[in-house]
Coordinates of C-alpha atoms and ligand atoms in Angstrom, one line a residue:
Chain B
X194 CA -22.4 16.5 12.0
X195 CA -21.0 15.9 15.7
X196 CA -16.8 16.2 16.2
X197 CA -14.6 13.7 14.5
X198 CA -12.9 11.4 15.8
X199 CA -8.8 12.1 16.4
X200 CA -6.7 12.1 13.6
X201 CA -4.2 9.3 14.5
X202 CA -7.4 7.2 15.7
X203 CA -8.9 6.9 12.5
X204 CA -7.3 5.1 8.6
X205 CA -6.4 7.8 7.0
X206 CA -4.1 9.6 10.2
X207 CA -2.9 6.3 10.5
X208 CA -1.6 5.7 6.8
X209 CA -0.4 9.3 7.0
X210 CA 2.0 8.1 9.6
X211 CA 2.9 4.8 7.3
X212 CA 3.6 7.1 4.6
X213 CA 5.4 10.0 6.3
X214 CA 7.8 7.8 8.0
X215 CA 8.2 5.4 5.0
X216 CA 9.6 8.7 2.6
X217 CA 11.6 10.1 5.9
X218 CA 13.3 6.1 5.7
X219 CA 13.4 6.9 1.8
X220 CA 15.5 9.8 2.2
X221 CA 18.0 7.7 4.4
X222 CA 18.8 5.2 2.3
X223 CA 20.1 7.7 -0.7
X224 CA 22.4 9.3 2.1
X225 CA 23.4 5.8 3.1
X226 CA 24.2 4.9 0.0
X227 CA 26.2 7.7 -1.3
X228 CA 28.2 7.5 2.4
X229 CA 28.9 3.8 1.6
X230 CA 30.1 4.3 -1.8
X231 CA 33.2 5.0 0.4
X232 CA 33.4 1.2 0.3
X233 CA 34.5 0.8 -2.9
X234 CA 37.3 3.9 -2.9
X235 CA 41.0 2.1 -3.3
X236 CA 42.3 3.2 0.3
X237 CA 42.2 0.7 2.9
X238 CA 39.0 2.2 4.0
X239 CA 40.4 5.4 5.3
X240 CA 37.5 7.2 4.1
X241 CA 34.7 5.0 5.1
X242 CA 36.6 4.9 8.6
X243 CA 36.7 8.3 9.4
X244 CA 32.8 8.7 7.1
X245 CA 31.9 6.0 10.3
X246 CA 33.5 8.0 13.1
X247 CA 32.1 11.5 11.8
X248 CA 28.5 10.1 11.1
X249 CA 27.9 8.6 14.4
X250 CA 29.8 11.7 16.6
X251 CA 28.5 14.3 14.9
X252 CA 25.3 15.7 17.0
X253 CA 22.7 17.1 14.2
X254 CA 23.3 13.1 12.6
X255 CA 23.0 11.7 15.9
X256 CA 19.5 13.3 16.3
X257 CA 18.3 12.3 12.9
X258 CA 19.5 8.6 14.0
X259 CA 17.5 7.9 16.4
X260 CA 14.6 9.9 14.4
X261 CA 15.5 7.5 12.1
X262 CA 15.3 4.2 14.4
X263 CA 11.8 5.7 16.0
X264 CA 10.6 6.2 12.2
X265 CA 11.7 2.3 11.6
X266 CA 9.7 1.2 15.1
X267 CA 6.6 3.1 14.4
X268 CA 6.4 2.4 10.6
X269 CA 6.8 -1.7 11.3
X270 CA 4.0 -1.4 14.4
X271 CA 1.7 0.7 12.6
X272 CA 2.1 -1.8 9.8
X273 CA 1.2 -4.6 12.3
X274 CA -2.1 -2.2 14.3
X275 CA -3.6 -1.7 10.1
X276 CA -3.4 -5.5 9.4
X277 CA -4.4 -6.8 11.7
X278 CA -7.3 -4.6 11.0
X279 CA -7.4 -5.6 7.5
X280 CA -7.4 -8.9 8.4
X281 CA -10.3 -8.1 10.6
X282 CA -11.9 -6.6 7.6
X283 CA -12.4 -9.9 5.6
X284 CA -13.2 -12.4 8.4
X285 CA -14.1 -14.9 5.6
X286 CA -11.8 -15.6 2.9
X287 CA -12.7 -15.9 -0.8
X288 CA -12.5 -19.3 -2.2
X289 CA -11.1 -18.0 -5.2
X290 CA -9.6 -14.6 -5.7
X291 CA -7.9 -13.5 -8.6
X292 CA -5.7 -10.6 -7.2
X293 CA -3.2 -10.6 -10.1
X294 CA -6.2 -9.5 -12.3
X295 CA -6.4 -6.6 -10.5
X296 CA -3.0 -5.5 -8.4
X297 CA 0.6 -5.6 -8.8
X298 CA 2.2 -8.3 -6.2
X299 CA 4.3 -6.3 -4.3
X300 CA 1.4 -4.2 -3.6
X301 CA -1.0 -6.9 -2.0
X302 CA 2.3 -8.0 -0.1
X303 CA 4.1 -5.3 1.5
X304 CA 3.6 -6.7 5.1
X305 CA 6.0 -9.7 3.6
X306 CA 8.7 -8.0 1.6
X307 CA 8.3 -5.4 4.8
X308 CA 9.5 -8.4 7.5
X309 CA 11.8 -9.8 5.4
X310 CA 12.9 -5.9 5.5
X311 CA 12.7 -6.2 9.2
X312 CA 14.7 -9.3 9.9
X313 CA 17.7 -7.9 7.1
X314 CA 17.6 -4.6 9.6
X315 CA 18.2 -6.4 12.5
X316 CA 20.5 -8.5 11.1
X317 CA 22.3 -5.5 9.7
X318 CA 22.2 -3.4 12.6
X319 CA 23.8 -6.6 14.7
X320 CA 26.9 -7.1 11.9
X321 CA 27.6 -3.6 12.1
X322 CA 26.3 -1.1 14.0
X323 CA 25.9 -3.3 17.2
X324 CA 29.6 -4.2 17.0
X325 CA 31.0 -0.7 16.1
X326 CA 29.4 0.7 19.5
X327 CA 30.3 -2.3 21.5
X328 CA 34.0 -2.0 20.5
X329 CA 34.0 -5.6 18.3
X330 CA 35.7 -4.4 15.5
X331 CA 39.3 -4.3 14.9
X332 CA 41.3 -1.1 15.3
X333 CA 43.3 0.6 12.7
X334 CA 46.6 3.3 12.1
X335 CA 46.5 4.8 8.9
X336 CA 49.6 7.4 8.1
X337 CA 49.1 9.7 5.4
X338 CA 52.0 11.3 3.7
X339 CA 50.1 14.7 3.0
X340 CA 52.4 16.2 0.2
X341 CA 51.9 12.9 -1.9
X342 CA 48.7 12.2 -0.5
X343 CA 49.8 8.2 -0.1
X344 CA 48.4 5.9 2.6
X345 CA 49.6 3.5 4.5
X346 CA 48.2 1.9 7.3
X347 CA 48.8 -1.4 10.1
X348 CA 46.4 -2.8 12.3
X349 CA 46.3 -1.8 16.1
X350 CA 45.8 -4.2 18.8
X351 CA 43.1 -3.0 21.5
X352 CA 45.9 -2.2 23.8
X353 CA 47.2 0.6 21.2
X354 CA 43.7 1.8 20.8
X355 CA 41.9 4.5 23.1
X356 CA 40.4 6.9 20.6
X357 CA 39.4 7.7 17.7
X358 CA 42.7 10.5 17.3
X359 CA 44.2 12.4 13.9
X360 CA 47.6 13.8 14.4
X361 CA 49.6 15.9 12.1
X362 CA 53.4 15.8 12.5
X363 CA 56.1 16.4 9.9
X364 CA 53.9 16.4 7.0
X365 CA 52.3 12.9 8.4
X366 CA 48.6 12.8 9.1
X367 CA 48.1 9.4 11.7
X368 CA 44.5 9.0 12.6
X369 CA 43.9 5.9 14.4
X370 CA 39.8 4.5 13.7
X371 CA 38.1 1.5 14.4
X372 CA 38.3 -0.4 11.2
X373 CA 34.8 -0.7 10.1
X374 CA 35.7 -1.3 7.0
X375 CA 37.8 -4.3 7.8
X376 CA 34.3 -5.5 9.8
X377 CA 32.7 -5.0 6.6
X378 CA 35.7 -6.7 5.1
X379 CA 35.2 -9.7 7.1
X380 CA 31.4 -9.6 7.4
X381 CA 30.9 -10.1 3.7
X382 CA 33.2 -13.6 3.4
X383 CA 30.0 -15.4 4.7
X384 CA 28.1 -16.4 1.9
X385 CA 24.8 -16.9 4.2
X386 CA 25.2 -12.9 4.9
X387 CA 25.6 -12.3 1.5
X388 CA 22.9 -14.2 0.6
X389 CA 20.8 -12.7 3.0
X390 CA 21.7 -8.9 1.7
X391 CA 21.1 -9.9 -1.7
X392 CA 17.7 -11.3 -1.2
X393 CA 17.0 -8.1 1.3
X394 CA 17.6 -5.5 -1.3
X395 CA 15.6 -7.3 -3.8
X396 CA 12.3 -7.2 -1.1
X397 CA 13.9 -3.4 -1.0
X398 CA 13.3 -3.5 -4.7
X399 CA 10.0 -4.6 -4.2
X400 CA 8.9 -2.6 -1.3
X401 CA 9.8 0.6 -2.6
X402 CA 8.6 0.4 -5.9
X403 CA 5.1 0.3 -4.4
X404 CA 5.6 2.1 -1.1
X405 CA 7.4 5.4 -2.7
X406 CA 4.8 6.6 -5.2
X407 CA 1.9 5.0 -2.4
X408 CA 3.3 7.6 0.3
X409 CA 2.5 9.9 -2.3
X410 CA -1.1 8.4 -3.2
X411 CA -1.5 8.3 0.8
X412 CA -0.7 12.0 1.2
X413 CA -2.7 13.6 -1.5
X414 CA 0.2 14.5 -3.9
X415 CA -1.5 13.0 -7.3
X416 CA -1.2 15.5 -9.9
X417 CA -0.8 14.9 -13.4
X418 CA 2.0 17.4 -13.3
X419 CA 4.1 15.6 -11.1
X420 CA 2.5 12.0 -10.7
X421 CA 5.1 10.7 -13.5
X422 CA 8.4 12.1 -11.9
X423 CA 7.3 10.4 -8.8
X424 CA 6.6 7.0 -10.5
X425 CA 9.8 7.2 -12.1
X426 CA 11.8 8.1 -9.2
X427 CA 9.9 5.5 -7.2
X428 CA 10.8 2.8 -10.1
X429 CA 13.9 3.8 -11.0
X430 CA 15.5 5.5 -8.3
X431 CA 14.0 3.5 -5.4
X432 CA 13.5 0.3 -7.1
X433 CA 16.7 -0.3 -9.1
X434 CA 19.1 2.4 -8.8
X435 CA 19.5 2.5 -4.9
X436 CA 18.7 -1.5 -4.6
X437 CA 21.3 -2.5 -7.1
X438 CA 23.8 -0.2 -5.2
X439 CA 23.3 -2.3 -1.9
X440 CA 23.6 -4.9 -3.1
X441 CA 26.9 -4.5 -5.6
X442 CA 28.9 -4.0 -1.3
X443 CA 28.1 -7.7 -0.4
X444 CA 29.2 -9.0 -3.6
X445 CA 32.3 -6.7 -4.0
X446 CA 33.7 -8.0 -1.2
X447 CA 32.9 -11.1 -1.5
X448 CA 34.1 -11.8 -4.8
X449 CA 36.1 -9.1 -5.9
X450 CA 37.8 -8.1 -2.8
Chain L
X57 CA -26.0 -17.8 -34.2
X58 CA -26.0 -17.9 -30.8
X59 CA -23.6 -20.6 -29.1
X60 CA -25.1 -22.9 -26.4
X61 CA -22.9 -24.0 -23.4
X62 CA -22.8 -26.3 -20.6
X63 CA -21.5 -25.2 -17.4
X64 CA -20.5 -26.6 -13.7
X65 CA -21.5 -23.8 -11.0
X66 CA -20.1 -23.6 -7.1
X67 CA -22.2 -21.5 -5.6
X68 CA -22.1 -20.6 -2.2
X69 CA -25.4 -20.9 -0.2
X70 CA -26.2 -19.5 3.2
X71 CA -29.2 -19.7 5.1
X72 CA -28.8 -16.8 6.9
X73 CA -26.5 -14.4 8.3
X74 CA -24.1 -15.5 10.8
X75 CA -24.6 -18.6 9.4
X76 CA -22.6 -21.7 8.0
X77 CA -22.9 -21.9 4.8
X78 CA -20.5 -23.7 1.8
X79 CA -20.8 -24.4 -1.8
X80 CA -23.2 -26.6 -3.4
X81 CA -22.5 -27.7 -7.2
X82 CA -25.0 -27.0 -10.0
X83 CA -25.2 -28.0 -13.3
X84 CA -26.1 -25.2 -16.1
X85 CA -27.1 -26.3 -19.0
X86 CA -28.1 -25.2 -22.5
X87 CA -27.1 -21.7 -21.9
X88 CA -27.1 -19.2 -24.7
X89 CA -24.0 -17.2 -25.0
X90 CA -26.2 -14.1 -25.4
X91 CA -27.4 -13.9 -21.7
X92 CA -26.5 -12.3 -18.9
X93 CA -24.5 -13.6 -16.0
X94 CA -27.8 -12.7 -14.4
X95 CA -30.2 -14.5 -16.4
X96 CA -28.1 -18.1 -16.6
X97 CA -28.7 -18.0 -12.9
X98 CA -32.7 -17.3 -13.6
X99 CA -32.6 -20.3 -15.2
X100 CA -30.7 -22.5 -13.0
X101 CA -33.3 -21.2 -9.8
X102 CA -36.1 -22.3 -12.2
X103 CA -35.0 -25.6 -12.8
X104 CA -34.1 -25.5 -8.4
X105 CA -37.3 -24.2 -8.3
X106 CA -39.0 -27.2 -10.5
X107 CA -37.1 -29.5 -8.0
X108 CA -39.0 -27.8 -4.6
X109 CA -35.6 -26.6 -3.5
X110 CA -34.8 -23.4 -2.2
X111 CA -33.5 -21.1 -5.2
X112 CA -30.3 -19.5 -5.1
X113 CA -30.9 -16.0 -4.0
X114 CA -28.9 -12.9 -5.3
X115 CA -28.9 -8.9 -5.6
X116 CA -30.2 -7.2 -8.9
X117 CA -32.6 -5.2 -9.3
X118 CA -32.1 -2.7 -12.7
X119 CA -30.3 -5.1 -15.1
X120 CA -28.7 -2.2 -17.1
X121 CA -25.8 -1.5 -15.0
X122 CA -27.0 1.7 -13.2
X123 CA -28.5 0.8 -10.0
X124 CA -25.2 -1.4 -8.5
X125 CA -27.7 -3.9 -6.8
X126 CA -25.9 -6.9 -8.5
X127 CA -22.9 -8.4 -7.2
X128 CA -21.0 -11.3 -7.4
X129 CA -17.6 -12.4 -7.4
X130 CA -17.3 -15.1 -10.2
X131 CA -14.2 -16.9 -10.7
X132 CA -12.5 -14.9 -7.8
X133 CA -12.9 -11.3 -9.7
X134 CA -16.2 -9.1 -8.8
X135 CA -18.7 -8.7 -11.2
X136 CA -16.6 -11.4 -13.4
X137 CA -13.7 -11.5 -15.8
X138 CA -14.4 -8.3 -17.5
X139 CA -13.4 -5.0 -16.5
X140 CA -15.6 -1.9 -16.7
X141 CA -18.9 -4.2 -16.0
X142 CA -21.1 -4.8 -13.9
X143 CA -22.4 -8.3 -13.1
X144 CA -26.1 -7.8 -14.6
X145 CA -24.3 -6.6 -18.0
X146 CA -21.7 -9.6 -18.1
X147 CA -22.7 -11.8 -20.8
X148 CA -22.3 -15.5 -21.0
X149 CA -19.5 -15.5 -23.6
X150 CA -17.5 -14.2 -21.8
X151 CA -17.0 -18.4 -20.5
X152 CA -16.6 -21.3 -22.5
X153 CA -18.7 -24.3 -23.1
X154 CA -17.5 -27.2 -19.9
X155 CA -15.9 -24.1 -17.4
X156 CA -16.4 -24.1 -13.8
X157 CA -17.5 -21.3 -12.4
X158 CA -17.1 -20.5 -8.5
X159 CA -19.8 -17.8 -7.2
X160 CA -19.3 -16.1 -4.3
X161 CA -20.9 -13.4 -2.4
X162 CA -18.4 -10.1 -1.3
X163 CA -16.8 -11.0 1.8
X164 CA -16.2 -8.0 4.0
X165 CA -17.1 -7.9 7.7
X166 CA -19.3 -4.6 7.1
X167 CA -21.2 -6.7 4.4
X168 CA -22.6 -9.5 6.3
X169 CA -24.2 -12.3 4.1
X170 CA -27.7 -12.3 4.2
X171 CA -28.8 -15.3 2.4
X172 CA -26.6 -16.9 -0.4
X173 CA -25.1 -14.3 -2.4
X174 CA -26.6 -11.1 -1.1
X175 CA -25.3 -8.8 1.5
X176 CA -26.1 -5.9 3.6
X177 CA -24.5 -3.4 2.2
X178 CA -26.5 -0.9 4.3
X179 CA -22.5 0.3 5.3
X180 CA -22.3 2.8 2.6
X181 CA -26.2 4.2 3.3
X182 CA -24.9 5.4 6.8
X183 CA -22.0 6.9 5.0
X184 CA -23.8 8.4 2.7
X185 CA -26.1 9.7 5.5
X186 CA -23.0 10.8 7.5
X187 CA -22.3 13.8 5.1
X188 CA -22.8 12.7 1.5
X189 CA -25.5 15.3 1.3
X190 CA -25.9 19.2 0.6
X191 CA -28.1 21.6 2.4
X192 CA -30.2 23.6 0.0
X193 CA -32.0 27.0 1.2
X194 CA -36.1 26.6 0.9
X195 CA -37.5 29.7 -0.9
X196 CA -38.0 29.5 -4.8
X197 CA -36.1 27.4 -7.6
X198 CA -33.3 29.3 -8.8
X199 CA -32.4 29.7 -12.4
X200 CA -31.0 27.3 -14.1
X201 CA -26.8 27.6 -14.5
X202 CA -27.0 30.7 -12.0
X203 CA -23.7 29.0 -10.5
X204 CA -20.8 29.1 -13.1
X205 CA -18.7 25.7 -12.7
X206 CA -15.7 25.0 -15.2
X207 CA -16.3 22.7 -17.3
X208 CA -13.3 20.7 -16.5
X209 CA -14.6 20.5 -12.7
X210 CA -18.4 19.6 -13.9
X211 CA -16.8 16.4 -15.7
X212 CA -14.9 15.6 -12.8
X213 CA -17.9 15.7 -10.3
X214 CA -19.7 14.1 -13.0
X215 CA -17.4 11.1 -13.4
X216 CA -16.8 10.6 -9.6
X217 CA -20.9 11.0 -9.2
X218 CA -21.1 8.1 -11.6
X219 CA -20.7 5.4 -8.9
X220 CA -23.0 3.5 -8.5
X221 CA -22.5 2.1 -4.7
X222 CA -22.0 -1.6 -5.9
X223 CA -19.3 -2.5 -2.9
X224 CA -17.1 -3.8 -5.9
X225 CA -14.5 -1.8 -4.7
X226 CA -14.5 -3.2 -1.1
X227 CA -15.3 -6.8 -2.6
X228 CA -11.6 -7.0 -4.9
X229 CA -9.4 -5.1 -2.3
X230 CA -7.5 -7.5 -0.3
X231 CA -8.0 -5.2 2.9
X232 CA -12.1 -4.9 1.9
X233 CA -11.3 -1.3 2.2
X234 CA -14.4 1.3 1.1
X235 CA -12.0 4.2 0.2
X236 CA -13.0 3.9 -3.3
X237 CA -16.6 4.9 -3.2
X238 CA -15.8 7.0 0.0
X239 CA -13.7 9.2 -2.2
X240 CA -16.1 9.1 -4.7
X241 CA -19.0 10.8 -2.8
X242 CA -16.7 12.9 -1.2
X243 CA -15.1 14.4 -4.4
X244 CA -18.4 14.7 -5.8
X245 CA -19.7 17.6 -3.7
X246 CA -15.9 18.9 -2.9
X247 CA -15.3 20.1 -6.2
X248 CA -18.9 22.0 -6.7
X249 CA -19.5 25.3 -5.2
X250 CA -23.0 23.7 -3.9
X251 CA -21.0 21.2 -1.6
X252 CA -18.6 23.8 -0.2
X253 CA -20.9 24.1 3.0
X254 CA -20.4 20.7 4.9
X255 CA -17.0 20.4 2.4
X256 CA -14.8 19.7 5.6
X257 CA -16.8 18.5 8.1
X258 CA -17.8 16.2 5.3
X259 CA -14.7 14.3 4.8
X260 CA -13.9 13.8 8.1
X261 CA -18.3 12.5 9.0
X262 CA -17.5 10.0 6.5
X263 CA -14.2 8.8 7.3
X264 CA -15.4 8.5 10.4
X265 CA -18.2 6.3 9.6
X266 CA -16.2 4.3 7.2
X267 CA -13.9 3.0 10.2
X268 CA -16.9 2.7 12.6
X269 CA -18.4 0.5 9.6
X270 CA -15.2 -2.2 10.2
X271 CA -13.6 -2.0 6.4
X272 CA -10.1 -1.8 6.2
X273 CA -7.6 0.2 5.6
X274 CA -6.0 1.3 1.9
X275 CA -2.7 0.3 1.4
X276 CA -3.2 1.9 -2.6
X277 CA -3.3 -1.5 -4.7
X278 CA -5.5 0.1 -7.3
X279 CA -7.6 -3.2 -7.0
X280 CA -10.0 -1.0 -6.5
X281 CA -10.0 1.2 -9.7
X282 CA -9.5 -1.8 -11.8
X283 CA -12.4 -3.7 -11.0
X284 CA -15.1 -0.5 -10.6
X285 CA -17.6 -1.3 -13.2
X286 CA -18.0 2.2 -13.9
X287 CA -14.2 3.6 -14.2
X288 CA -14.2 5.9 -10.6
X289 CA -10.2 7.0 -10.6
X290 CA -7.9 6.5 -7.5
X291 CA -7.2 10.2 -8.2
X292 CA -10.4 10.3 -5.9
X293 CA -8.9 8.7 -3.3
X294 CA -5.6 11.2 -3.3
X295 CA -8.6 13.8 -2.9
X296 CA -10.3 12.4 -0.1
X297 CA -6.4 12.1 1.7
X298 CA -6.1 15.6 0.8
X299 CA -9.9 16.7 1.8
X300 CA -9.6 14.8 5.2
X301 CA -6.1 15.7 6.0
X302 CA -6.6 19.4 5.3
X303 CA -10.0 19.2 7.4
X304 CA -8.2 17.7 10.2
X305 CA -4.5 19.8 10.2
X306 CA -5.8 23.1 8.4
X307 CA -9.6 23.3 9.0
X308 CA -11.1 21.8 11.7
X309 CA -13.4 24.6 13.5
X310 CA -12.4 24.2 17.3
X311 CA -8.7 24.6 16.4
X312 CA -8.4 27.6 18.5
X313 CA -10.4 26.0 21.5
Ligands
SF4_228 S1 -16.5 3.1 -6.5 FE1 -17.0 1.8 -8.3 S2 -16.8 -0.3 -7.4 FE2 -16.9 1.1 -5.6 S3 -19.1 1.3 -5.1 FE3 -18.7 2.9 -6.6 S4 -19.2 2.0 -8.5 FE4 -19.0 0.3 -7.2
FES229 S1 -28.7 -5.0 -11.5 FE1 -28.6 -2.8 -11.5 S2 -26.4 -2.5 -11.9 FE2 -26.6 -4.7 -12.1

């Protein structure tokens, strides 16, 4: 038997590196979730605000960004490089074929619920995370009284703004933020947007429910010992718990806030 | 008493490879419910045959399910509406009197049509020959159960040494992938102490040859494991991953080189 070809050359490197970068964006959305659980706390966003400033200042999360925005790149192109070789695969269609016989939807069509998946991150990244950096969200002051723990806050024109800044005087903590929350606020009064996030955590719903326990599958980790928890946590954690979180911040804002 | 049926056929007929073809309608008619899928077509090529025409040419070769020369994918499934069958041992009442059935070859590029309804599936020899093999010592023949297995491992080698190398597999996966009866052959020899030898080098000959072949990749449908006709387990396929991956990160030889 002559030397093999290189790993990342061949199917099976390839879906290692769907699979591996699929659970690391996995682990990301249960930290993004529990941070943006801040959303629904009763305090004018003073959390969330200073949860925003922390998680995109603080070097260790900065690193794992952009890990995370490579992982998002290379998962999406490798998805592209194996279909189109899967396309390649069948050059001639079947007349008929009868996949529901055989497979679960969202399994045979990942590459769809994963650029619907696509289009909602861009989207996403634009409403938020492109406006936070580019200093197109309001700006906030929020004073806390820090022996009743009260909050009160008033909006800051750019002019007032130059930092992110706590101060403590006299019992007062001031810290003045970009209001994120007021973006998010503001954001989620367009019913297209919400619309958009709703249907996106649905494909999430979809994508996930297949893609979680496949990483697994793909990697080797199939044992009877453990192959339930994973399906569980794949249908249940990934495919309704986390999805149905998501998606309750559109509609909270939109109709309850 | 045995039911007779009429029935409308689209087969699909091709010359040659690398041909045109497309599907010609035939009548079937007066068929028993107790044949095989195998022998209603016997009788429509002798009444073809009666006409001077060219009869329609297919793969079989044992008739009892063991030798995986039939194929077939009737009515968009392989090997037909049943699971756990092959096409040779699908019996006509398993369709009602007045159905259409559509008859198509498999369609994967490393299974080119050669006439009609048969293809090459010469892909899976050359993996085969890539390392689906053990090297035995010449001298005398050893005893009999000189090698202890478990018992739970001699079932498992046994059921994964049950395919048969029909290409159902590639046929009902929407990617035509081969991972199926790759996994198969690997697993066979992986898990006996006879196949320890070439265990590594193994996984990653035939993996190798599997891509070089053209079939695509696995994105873990399970298409695959339902339509087998002889029940091989995608556990398999999480044991090829785990053969291949540890070959290539843990095992291979020149490492250190
Ligand atoms: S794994 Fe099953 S479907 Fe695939 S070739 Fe073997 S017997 Fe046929
Ligand atoms: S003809 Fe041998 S398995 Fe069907």
């Amino acid at each position: 038997m002559s030397k093999s070809k290189p790993i990342l050359t061949s199917s099976l490197g390839r879906k290692l590196v769907m699979s591996l970068t699929g659970l690391f964006l996995c682990s990301f959305l249960v930290i993004h979730l529990i941070g943006n659980f801040q959303l629904f706390a009763n305090d004018e966003g003073y959390a969330f605000n200073n949860y925003a400033y922390f998680m995109t200042h603080f070097a260790p999360i900065k690193v794992v960004s952009y890990l995370l925005y490579a992982s998002i790149v290379i998962h999406a192109v490798y998805a592209l490089i194996l279909t189109i070789q899967n396309k390649k695969a069948r050059p001639v269609q079947y007349n008929q074929y009868d996949g529901k016989s055989n497979s679960a939807w969202n399994s045979r069509n990942m590459g769809i619920l994963g650029t619907v998946l696509l289009v909602f991150i861009a989207t996403h990244m634009q409403n938020f995370w492109w406006k936070y950096h580019n200093d197109q969200v309001p700006y906030i002051e929020y004073t806390k009284d820090l022996n009743t723990g009260t909050i009160t806050s008033r909006e800051l024109s750019a002019s007032e703004f130059t930092d992110y800044l706590v101060t403590t005087d006299n019992g007062q903590e001031v810290t003045k933020a970009r209001d994120l929350y007021k973006q998010v606020d503001f954001t989620f009064q367009n019913v297209g947007l919400v619309i958009l996030y709703v249907v996106a955590m649905f494909a999430l719903a979809f994508h996930l429910i297949h893609g979680f326990q496949s990483a697994f599958q793909t990697v080797g980790f199939n044992h009877r010992r453990y192959i339930g928890i994973i399906r569980f946590i794949g249908v249940w954690v990934f495919g309704v718990l986390i999805p149905i979180g998501f998606a309750a911040m559109p509609l909270y804002f939109y109709f309850i806030k | 008493m045995s039911g007779q049926m009429n029935l409308t056929l689209k087969v699909w007929r091709q010359k040659k490879e690398n041909q045109k073809g497309q599907f010609v309608t035939y009548k079937a008619n007066n068929i028993s419910d107790d044949m095989s899928f195998l022998e209603m077509l016997d009788v429509v090529n002798e009444e073809i045959t009666r006409k001077g025409e060219d009869p329609i040419y297919f793969d079989h070769d044992c008739r009892e399910g063991i030798c995986g020369m039939c194929s077939l994918v009737i009515n968009g499934r392989p090997h037909g509406p049943k699971y756990g069958t092959t096409t040779c041992q699908l019996h006509m009442r398993s369709f009602h009197d007045g159905q259409t059935i559509v008859i198509e070859p498999w369609r994967a590029a490393a299974f080119p049509v050669l006439k009609d309804l048969a293809v090459d599936r010469t892909a899976f020899d050359r993996i085969q020959q890539a390392g689906g093999y053990v090297n035995v010592n010449t001298g005398g023949v050893p005893d009999a159960n000189t090698i202890p297995i478990p018992k739970r491992i001699a079932d498992e080698a046994f059921e994964s040494a049950t395919c048969i190398g029909c290409g159902a597999c590639v046929a009902a996966c929407k990617n035509a992938s081969a991972m199926l009866f790759v996994s198969a052959k690997v697993s066979q020899f992986a898990l006996l102490p006879q196949g320890q030898t070439e265990r590594y080098e193994r996984a990653q000959a035939m993996v190798d040859q599997m891509d070089a072949e053209g079939f695509g990749n696995c994105t873990n449908t399970g298409a695959c494991e339902a339509e087998c006709p002889v029940g091989i387990k995608l556990t398999n396929i999480a044991r090829l991953n785990r053969e291949y991956f540890t070959a290539k990160l843990f095992r291979q030889e020149d490492i250190h080189n």
